[in-house]
Tab-separated table of C-alpha atoms in Angstrom:
chain	number	residue	atom	x	y	z
A	1	MET	CA	0.087	0.006	0.113
A	2	ARG	CA	1.299	3.724	-0.742
A	3	ILE	CA	1.347	5.910	2.246
A	4	LEU	CA	2.398	9.566	2.782
A	5	VAL	CA	3.923	10.394	5.926
A	6	SER	CA	4.378	13.982	7.014
A	7	ILE	CA	5.915	15.693	9.737
A	8	ASP	CA	6.070	19.373	10.829
A	9	ASP	CA	7.431	21.728	14.074
A	10	THR	CA	10.014	19.351	15.359
A	11	ASP	CA	13.240	21.734	15.322
A	12	ASP	CA	14.545	24.935	17.187
A	13	LEU	CA	17.106	27.243	15.777
A	14	GLU	CA	19.603	24.680	16.903
A	15	SER	CA	18.651	21.455	16.457
A	16	ARG	CA	18.253	19.335	13.299
A	17	GLY	CA	15.964	19.926	10.800
A	18	THR	CA	12.320	18.635	10.240
A	19	GLY	CA	13.680	17.179	6.843
A	20	GLU	CA	16.433	15.308	8.103
A	21	LEU	CA	13.767	13.764	10.763
A	22	ALA	CA	11.973	12.863	7.774
A	23	SER	CA	14.734	11.193	6.090
A	24	LEU	CA	15.775	9.128	9.119
A	25	ILE	CA	12.162	8.076	9.426
A	26	ALA	CA	11.988	7.132	5.664
A	27	ALA	CA	15.270	4.973	6.230
A	28	ASP	CA	13.633	3.377	9.211
A	29	ILE	CA	10.794	2.025	7.182
A	30	GLU	CA	13.457	0.532	4.788
A	31	THR	CA	15.851	-0.949	7.376
A	32	ASN	CA	13.009	-2.446	9.433
A	33	GLY	CA	11.788	-4.160	6.003
A	34	TRP	CA	8.578	-2.540	6.165
A	35	GLY	CA	8.511	-1.349	2.876
A	36	LYS	CA	10.205	1.012	0.550
A	37	SER	CA	10.483	5.240	0.763
A	38	SER	CA	10.390	7.778	-1.746
A	39	PHE	CA	12.155	11.225	-1.710
A	40	VAL	CA	11.368	13.613	0.958
A	41	THR	CA	9.500	17.220	-0.060
A	42	ARG	CA	9.514	20.129	1.557
A	43	HIS	CA	6.250	22.500	1.615
A	44	GLN	CA	5.826	25.842	2.265
A	45	LEU	CA	2.893	27.002	4.397
A	46	LEU	CA	1.514	30.281	5.439
A	47	VAL	CA	3.628	32.967	7.061
A	48	HIS	CA	1.615	35.025	9.285
A	49	PRO	CA	2.060	36.518	12.950
A	50	ASP	CA	-1.017	34.303	14.030
A	51	ILE	CA	0.688	31.342	13.199
A	52	PRO	CA	3.285	29.789	15.589
A	53	TYR	CA	6.501	28.520	13.774
A	54	THR	CA	10.163	28.360	14.264
A	55	SER	CA	11.732	30.278	11.341
A	56	HIS	CA	10.336	29.394	8.134
A	57	ASN	CA	6.900	27.205	8.718
A	58	SER	CA	7.327	24.312	6.232
A	59	ALA	CA	6.153	20.802	6.517
A	60	MET	CA	8.161	17.652	5.277
A	61	CYS	CA	6.355	14.770	3.516
A	62	PHE	CA	7.601	11.367	1.982
A	63	ALA	CA	5.783	8.569	0.062
A	64	ALA	CA	6.629	4.997	0.935
A	65	GLU	CA	5.356	1.931	-0.234
A	66	ILE	CA	4.708	-0.580	2.593
A	67	CYS	CA	3.093	-4.185	3.472
A	68	ALA	CA	-0.304	-3.329	4.560
A	69	ASP	CA	0.024	-5.319	7.730
A	70	ALA	CA	3.147	-3.220	8.723
A	71	LEU	CA	0.982	0.405	8.962
A	72	ASP	CA	0.390	0.020	12.562
A	73	GLU	CA	3.954	-0.318	13.359
A	74	VAL	CA	5.168	2.654	10.718
A	75	ILE	CA	2.668	4.817	12.892
A	76	ALA	CA	3.888	3.372	16.199
A	77	HIS	CA	7.466	3.772	15.076
A	78	ALA	CA	7.255	7.248	13.538
A	79	SER	CA	5.279	8.553	16.595
A	80	SER	CA	8.098	7.349	18.988
A	81	PHE	CA	10.659	8.844	17.196
A	82	LEU	CA	9.427	12.107	16.858
A	83	ALA	CA	8.695	12.400	20.633
A	84	ARG	CA	12.139	10.939	21.336
A	85	GLU	CA	13.727	13.028	18.742
A	86	SER	CA	12.004	16.482	18.076
A	87	ALA	CA	13.588	19.669	19.712
A	88	ALA	CA	12.636	20.148	23.219
A	89	GLY	CA	9.828	22.698	23.094
A	90	SER	CA	8.866	22.105	19.528
A	91	ASP	CA	5.400	21.177	18.738
A	92	PRO	CA	5.311	17.991	16.542
A	93	GLY	CA	2.799	16.732	14.597
A	94	LEU	CA	2.616	13.359	12.226
A	95	CYS	CA	0.370	12.736	9.377
A	96	VAL	CA	0.142	9.193	8.133
A	97	ALA	CA	-2.060	8.885	4.988
A	98	ALA	CA	-3.011	5.483	3.175
A	99	VAL	CA	-3.137	6.777	-0.206
A	100	ASP	CA	-5.682	4.460	-1.443
A	101	GLY	CA	-7.851	4.568	1.355
A	102	LEU	CA	-8.578	8.191	1.765
A	103	ALA	CA	-12.051	8.897	1.988
A	104	ALA	CA	-12.068	12.157	0.113
A	105	PRO	CA	-8.436	12.967	-2.003
A	106	ASP	CA	-9.660	16.308	-3.040
A	107	GLU	CA	-10.431	17.178	0.605
A	108	ILE	CA	-6.992	16.542	1.778
A	109	MET	CA	-5.363	18.277	-1.148
A	110	ALA	CA	-7.742	21.485	-0.486
A	111	PHE	CA	-6.658	21.283	3.077
A	112	GLY	CA	-2.872	21.669	2.049
A	113	ARG	CA	-3.470	24.630	-0.554
A	114	ARG	CA	-5.428	26.402	2.449
A	115	ALA	CA	-2.916	25.828	4.990
A	116	LYS	CA	-0.700	28.244	2.449
A	117	GLU	CA	-3.283	31.024	2.466
A	118	SER	CA	-5.204	30.522	5.659
A	119	VAL	CA	-4.766	30.452	9.124
A	120	ILE	CA	-5.996	27.067	10.491
A	121	THR	CA	-6.665	25.749	13.709
A	122	LYS	CA	-5.838	22.441	15.505
A	123	GLU	CA	-9.288	21.554	15.618
A	124	GLU	CA	-9.992	21.928	12.155
A	125	ALA	CA	-7.020	19.899	11.328
A	126	TYR	CA	-8.129	16.993	13.390
A	127	ALA	CA	-11.796	17.027	12.442
A	128	ALA	CA	-10.379	17.007	8.724
A	129	ALA	CA	-8.404	13.964	9.472
A	130	ARG	CA	-11.233	11.961	11.048
A	131	ARG	CA	-13.350	12.862	7.952
A	132	LEU	CA	-10.606	11.366	5.666
A	133	GLY	CA	-9.609	8.423	7.758
A	134	VAL	CA	-5.950	9.605	8.266
A	135	HIS	CA	-3.599	8.960	10.873
A	136	LEU	CA	-2.992	12.577	12.618
A	137	SER	CA	-0.937	12.474	15.964
A	138	GLU	CA	0.712	15.196	18.019
A	139	HIS	CA	3.992	14.354	20.043
A	140	GLY	CA	5.128	17.081	22.107
A	141	GLY	CA	4.494	21.012	23.113
A	142	THR	CA	1.219	22.515	22.031
A	143	GLY	CA	0.918	19.675	19.080
A	144	GLN	CA	0.241	22.787	16.706
A	145	GLY	CA	2.213	20.802	13.854
A	146	VAL	CA	-0.613	18.633	13.023
A	147	ILE	CA	-1.763	21.397	11.172
A	148	GLY	CA	1.476	21.664	8.913
A	149	ALA	CA	1.429	17.790	8.948
A	150	LEU	CA	-1.784	16.930	7.536
A	151	ALA	CA	-1.114	20.029	4.890
A	152	GLY	CA	1.942	18.511	3.623
A	153	ALA	CA	0.359	15.153	3.344
A	154	GLY	CA	-2.244	17.053	1.264
A	155	LEU	CA	0.215	19.214	-0.842
A	156	ARG	CA	2.398	16.448	-1.634
A	157	LEU	CA	-0.844	14.069	-2.675
A	158	GLY	CA	-1.756	16.975	-4.942
A	159	GLY	CA	1.718	16.712	-6.633
A	160	ASN	CA	2.430	20.236	-7.646
A	161	ASP	CA	4.071	21.768	-4.571
A	162	GLY	CA	7.465	21.806	-3.192
A	163	ARG	CA	10.926	21.397	-3.338
A	164	LEU	CA	12.831	17.988	-3.073
A	165	LYS	CA	15.390	17.759	0.074
A	166	GLY	CA	18.780	17.638	-1.226
A	167	ALA	CA	20.801	18.505	-4.423
A	168	ILE	CA	21.254	16.611	-7.287
A	169	PRO	CA	25.091	15.896	-7.780
A	170	LEU	CA	25.992	16.875	-11.480
A	171	GLY	CA	29.455	17.489	-10.712
A	172	HIS	CA	31.338	20.796	-10.964
A	173	PRO	CA	29.462	24.183	-11.645
A	174	GLY	CA	29.825	25.193	-15.238
A	175	GLY	CA	29.780	21.751	-16.716
A	176	VAL	CA	27.487	21.139	-19.803
A	177	ILE	CA	24.850	18.052	-20.056
A	178	SER	CA	22.020	17.035	-22.553
A	179	VAL	CA	18.651	16.888	-21.325
A	180	ALA	CA	18.659	13.386	-22.541
A	181	ASP	CA	21.707	12.471	-19.693
A	182	LEU	CA	19.744	14.515	-17.013
A	183	SER	CA	16.221	12.699	-17.734
A	184	ARG	CA	18.254	9.418	-17.173
A	185	ARG	CA	19.190	10.162	-13.942
A	186	GLU	CA	17.012	8.215	-11.095
A	187	ASP	CA	16.657	11.773	-9.290
A	188	VAL	CA	15.467	13.519	-12.407
A	189	ASP	CA	11.772	12.660	-13.531
A	190	ALA	CA	11.756	15.271	-16.311
A	191	VAL	CA	13.268	18.557	-17.482
A	192	ARG	CA	11.181	21.683	-17.930
A	193	THR	CA	11.680	25.242	-18.677
A	194	LEU	CA	10.550	27.818	-16.186
A	195	ASP	CA	7.151	27.879	-18.193
A	196	GLY	CA	6.814	24.278	-17.746
A	197	LEU	CA	7.559	23.137	-21.108
A	198	PRO	CA	9.286	20.099	-21.989
A	199	LEU	CA	12.898	20.281	-23.979
A	200	ASP	CA	14.046	17.767	-26.589
A	201	GLY	CA	16.552	15.478	-25.305
A	202	ASN	CA	19.412	16.880	-27.504
A	203	GLU	CA	19.140	20.376	-25.727
A	204	MET	CA	22.406	21.148	-23.409
A	205	VAL	CA	22.150	22.733	-20.013
A	206	ARG	CA	25.047	24.348	-18.243
A	207	VAL	CA	25.255	23.132	-14.606
A	208	GLY	CA	25.007	25.684	-11.776
A	209	GLU	CA	25.387	25.663	-7.993
A	210	LYS	CA	23.365	23.474	-5.910
A	211	VAL	CA	21.025	22.019	-8.300
A	212	LYS	CA	17.650	21.068	-7.136
A	213	THR	CA	14.513	19.456	-8.363
A	214	VAL	CA	10.718	20.683	-7.662
A	215	MET	CA	7.801	18.529	-7.524
A	216	LEU	CA	5.646	18.935	-10.443
A	217	GLU	CA	2.689	16.588	-11.552
A	218	GLY	CA	3.787	14.062	-8.965
A	219	LYS	CA	7.402	14.067	-10.528
A	220	ALA	CA	10.990	15.320	-9.577
A	221	VAL	CA	11.319	18.143	-12.107
A	222	LEU	CA	14.543	19.710	-12.810
A	223	LEU	CA	13.727	23.119	-14.368
A	224	VAL	CA	15.907	25.197	-16.511
A	225	SER	CA	16.136	29.127	-17.684
A	226	ALA	CA	17.301	30.325	-20.479
A	227	ALA	CA	21.227	30.738	-20.111
A	228	ALA	CA	22.802	34.327	-19.406
A	229	ALA	CA	25.639	33.950	-21.878
A	230	ALA	CA	25.270	34.107	-25.619
A	231	ASP	CA	27.878	31.315	-26.256
A	232	GLY	CA	27.580	28.187	-25.012
A	233	PRO	CA	24.415	25.855	-24.264
A	234	ALA	CA	21.105	27.438	-24.526
A	235	TRP	CA	19.776	26.701	-21.145
A	236	GLN	CA	21.106	26.487	-17.281
A	237	THR	CA	19.890	24.915	-14.252
A	238	CYS	CA	17.556	27.286	-11.923
A	239	PRO	CA	19.692	29.074	-9.234
A	240	ARG	CA	18.072	28.644	-5.914
A	241	GLN	CA	16.537	32.080	-5.737
A	242	GLN	CA	14.515	30.847	-8.667
A	243	LEU	CA	13.592	27.931	-7.157
A	244	LYS	CA	12.219	29.857	-3.961
A	245	ARG	CA	8.681	30.032	-4.804
A	246	TYR	CA	8.008	26.323	-4.819
B	1	MET	CA	20.183	47.121	6.318
B	2	GLU	CA	21.392	49.638	8.714
B	3	GLN	CA	19.320	48.336	11.443
B	4	MET	CA	20.491	44.852	10.941
B	5	GLU	CA	24.136	45.791	10.673
B	6	ALA	CA	23.610	47.753	13.821
B	7	GLY	CA	22.289	44.685	15.643
B	8	LEU	CA	18.355	45.481	15.457
B	9	PRO	CA	16.575	42.435	14.490
B	10	GLU	CA	14.642	42.959	11.604
B	11	PHE	CA	16.412	43.105	8.080
B	12	PRO	CA	14.602	46.289	6.179
B	13	SER	CA	15.076	45.082	2.394
B	14	GLY	CA	12.445	42.625	2.319
B	15	THR	CA	12.668	39.163	1.082
B	16	GLU	CA	14.602	39.460	-2.234
B	17	ASP	CA	17.266	41.821	-1.789
B	18	TRP	CA	20.050	38.871	-2.254
B	19	LEU	CA	23.145	41.312	-2.446
B	20	THR	CA	22.325	42.743	0.517
B	21	ALA	CA	21.712	39.733	2.583
B	22	ALA	CA	25.079	38.348	1.379
B	23	ARG	CA	26.785	41.632	2.227
B	24	VAL	CA	25.265	41.769	5.752
B	25	ALA	CA	25.999	37.956	6.244
B	26	ALA	CA	29.704	38.306	5.566
B	27	LEU	CA	29.755	41.124	8.319
B	28	CYS	CA	28.139	38.898	10.641
B	29	ALA	CA	30.206	36.930	13.471
B	30	GLU	CA	26.628	34.908	14.109
B	31	PHE	CA	25.898	33.623	10.770
B	32	ARG	CA	25.338	29.859	10.606
B	33	PRO	CA	23.967	28.087	7.549
B	34	ASP	CA	20.461	26.669	7.553
B	35	VAL	CA	19.870	23.202	6.743
B	36	GLU	CA	20.026	22.400	3.147
B	37	GLU	CA	16.161	22.451	2.246
B	38	GLU	CA	15.663	25.716	4.129
B	39	GLN	CA	18.442	27.733	1.909
B	40	VAL	CA	16.799	29.977	-0.737
B	41	ALA	CA	19.912	32.247	-1.698
B	42	ASP	CA	22.465	31.348	-4.299
B	43	GLU	CA	25.240	32.951	-2.101
B	44	ALA	CA	25.906	30.396	0.846
B	45	GLY	CA	26.770	33.196	3.245
B	46	SER	CA	23.469	35.236	2.936
B	47	CYS	CA	20.970	36.251	5.831
B	48	TYR	CA	18.183	34.463	3.497
B	49	ASN	CA	20.185	31.200	4.455
B	50	CYS	CA	21.049	31.599	8.022
B	51	ARG	CA	19.218	29.516	10.929
B	52	TYR	CA	18.961	32.464	12.896
B	53	ARG	CA	16.671	34.252	10.600
B	54	ARG	CA	12.917	33.754	10.732
B	55	TRP	CA	10.835	34.697	7.843
B	56	SER	CA	7.947	36.978	8.098
B	57	VAL	CA	5.318	38.413	5.591
B	58	ASP	CA	7.713	41.024	4.108
B	59	SER	CA	10.857	40.320	5.200
B	60	ILE	CA	13.285	38.251	7.752
B	61	THR	CA	13.970	38.736	11.532
B	62	CYS	CA	17.195	38.034	13.145
B	63	CYS	CA	16.468	35.843	16.015
B	64	LYS	CA	20.245	36.075	17.667
B	65	ARG	CA	18.763	38.628	19.584
B	66	GLN	CA	16.253	36.174	21.361
B	67	ARG	CA	18.700	33.732	22.209
B	68	PRO	CA	19.641	33.628	26.055
B	69	GLY	CA	23.438	34.934	26.684
């Protein structure tokens, strides 16, 4: 069965990031033989004076294919992990959603979109989770992280939000690689322009610093922009500043 | 910029003044890079990439002044 595991509000200014904790839970799923985990995505939620957050208000989510009878173990493990590993004073929340069993996929996706635009209460999040049939739990502090955790699952399910955790190792900046070679990589599902257009495999791309992918149409997409230099390849990987809005 | 350089917490240039954010960070003894997934500036040393910045609606705030000690 396919599940989404989403966490939020686990860190403080000095602790490990929420993304690292998500990666560790993802790795534990594989180590324990429960299934295979996918990449972690970061989802930006609303920044607003009425919302408590450490520094950026983002949720982290990953998908996993697990044995159906391992679901309870995964939830128990992630719960105890967050209770143990989250920073003191943080407000961690956990959402585990079995995708095939979702009562209303549109509703969890709408919840995610709403969390990027509106202030949402914990009570609303728990009520939505009950309607949707997803696991939602808090593991310390105020438990405020349940809102972002549920939102992160909805945004990941929608497939058109967020940046993937980690950089794509493409060698030294300044190198040149074809779109075909980029597309053959396991960590790149597609190469698109910033306007969303696909490129022919023979198009060439100059590699920049810290190359990252974003999630579009459920895929890990490497975005490129028109190259600044008149000579050389027509395209370049997008600098991080251009990916900030994802 | 002057406010931040003088030690006051708010960065007055908004969320996308990349050059100023890099220049201020280069002069800041407290700068520490945030985790990779939370970095948005191309310059590694940038207030926008610092683990002690806190995003607000219009800018960032420096949390160094809120730390004990």
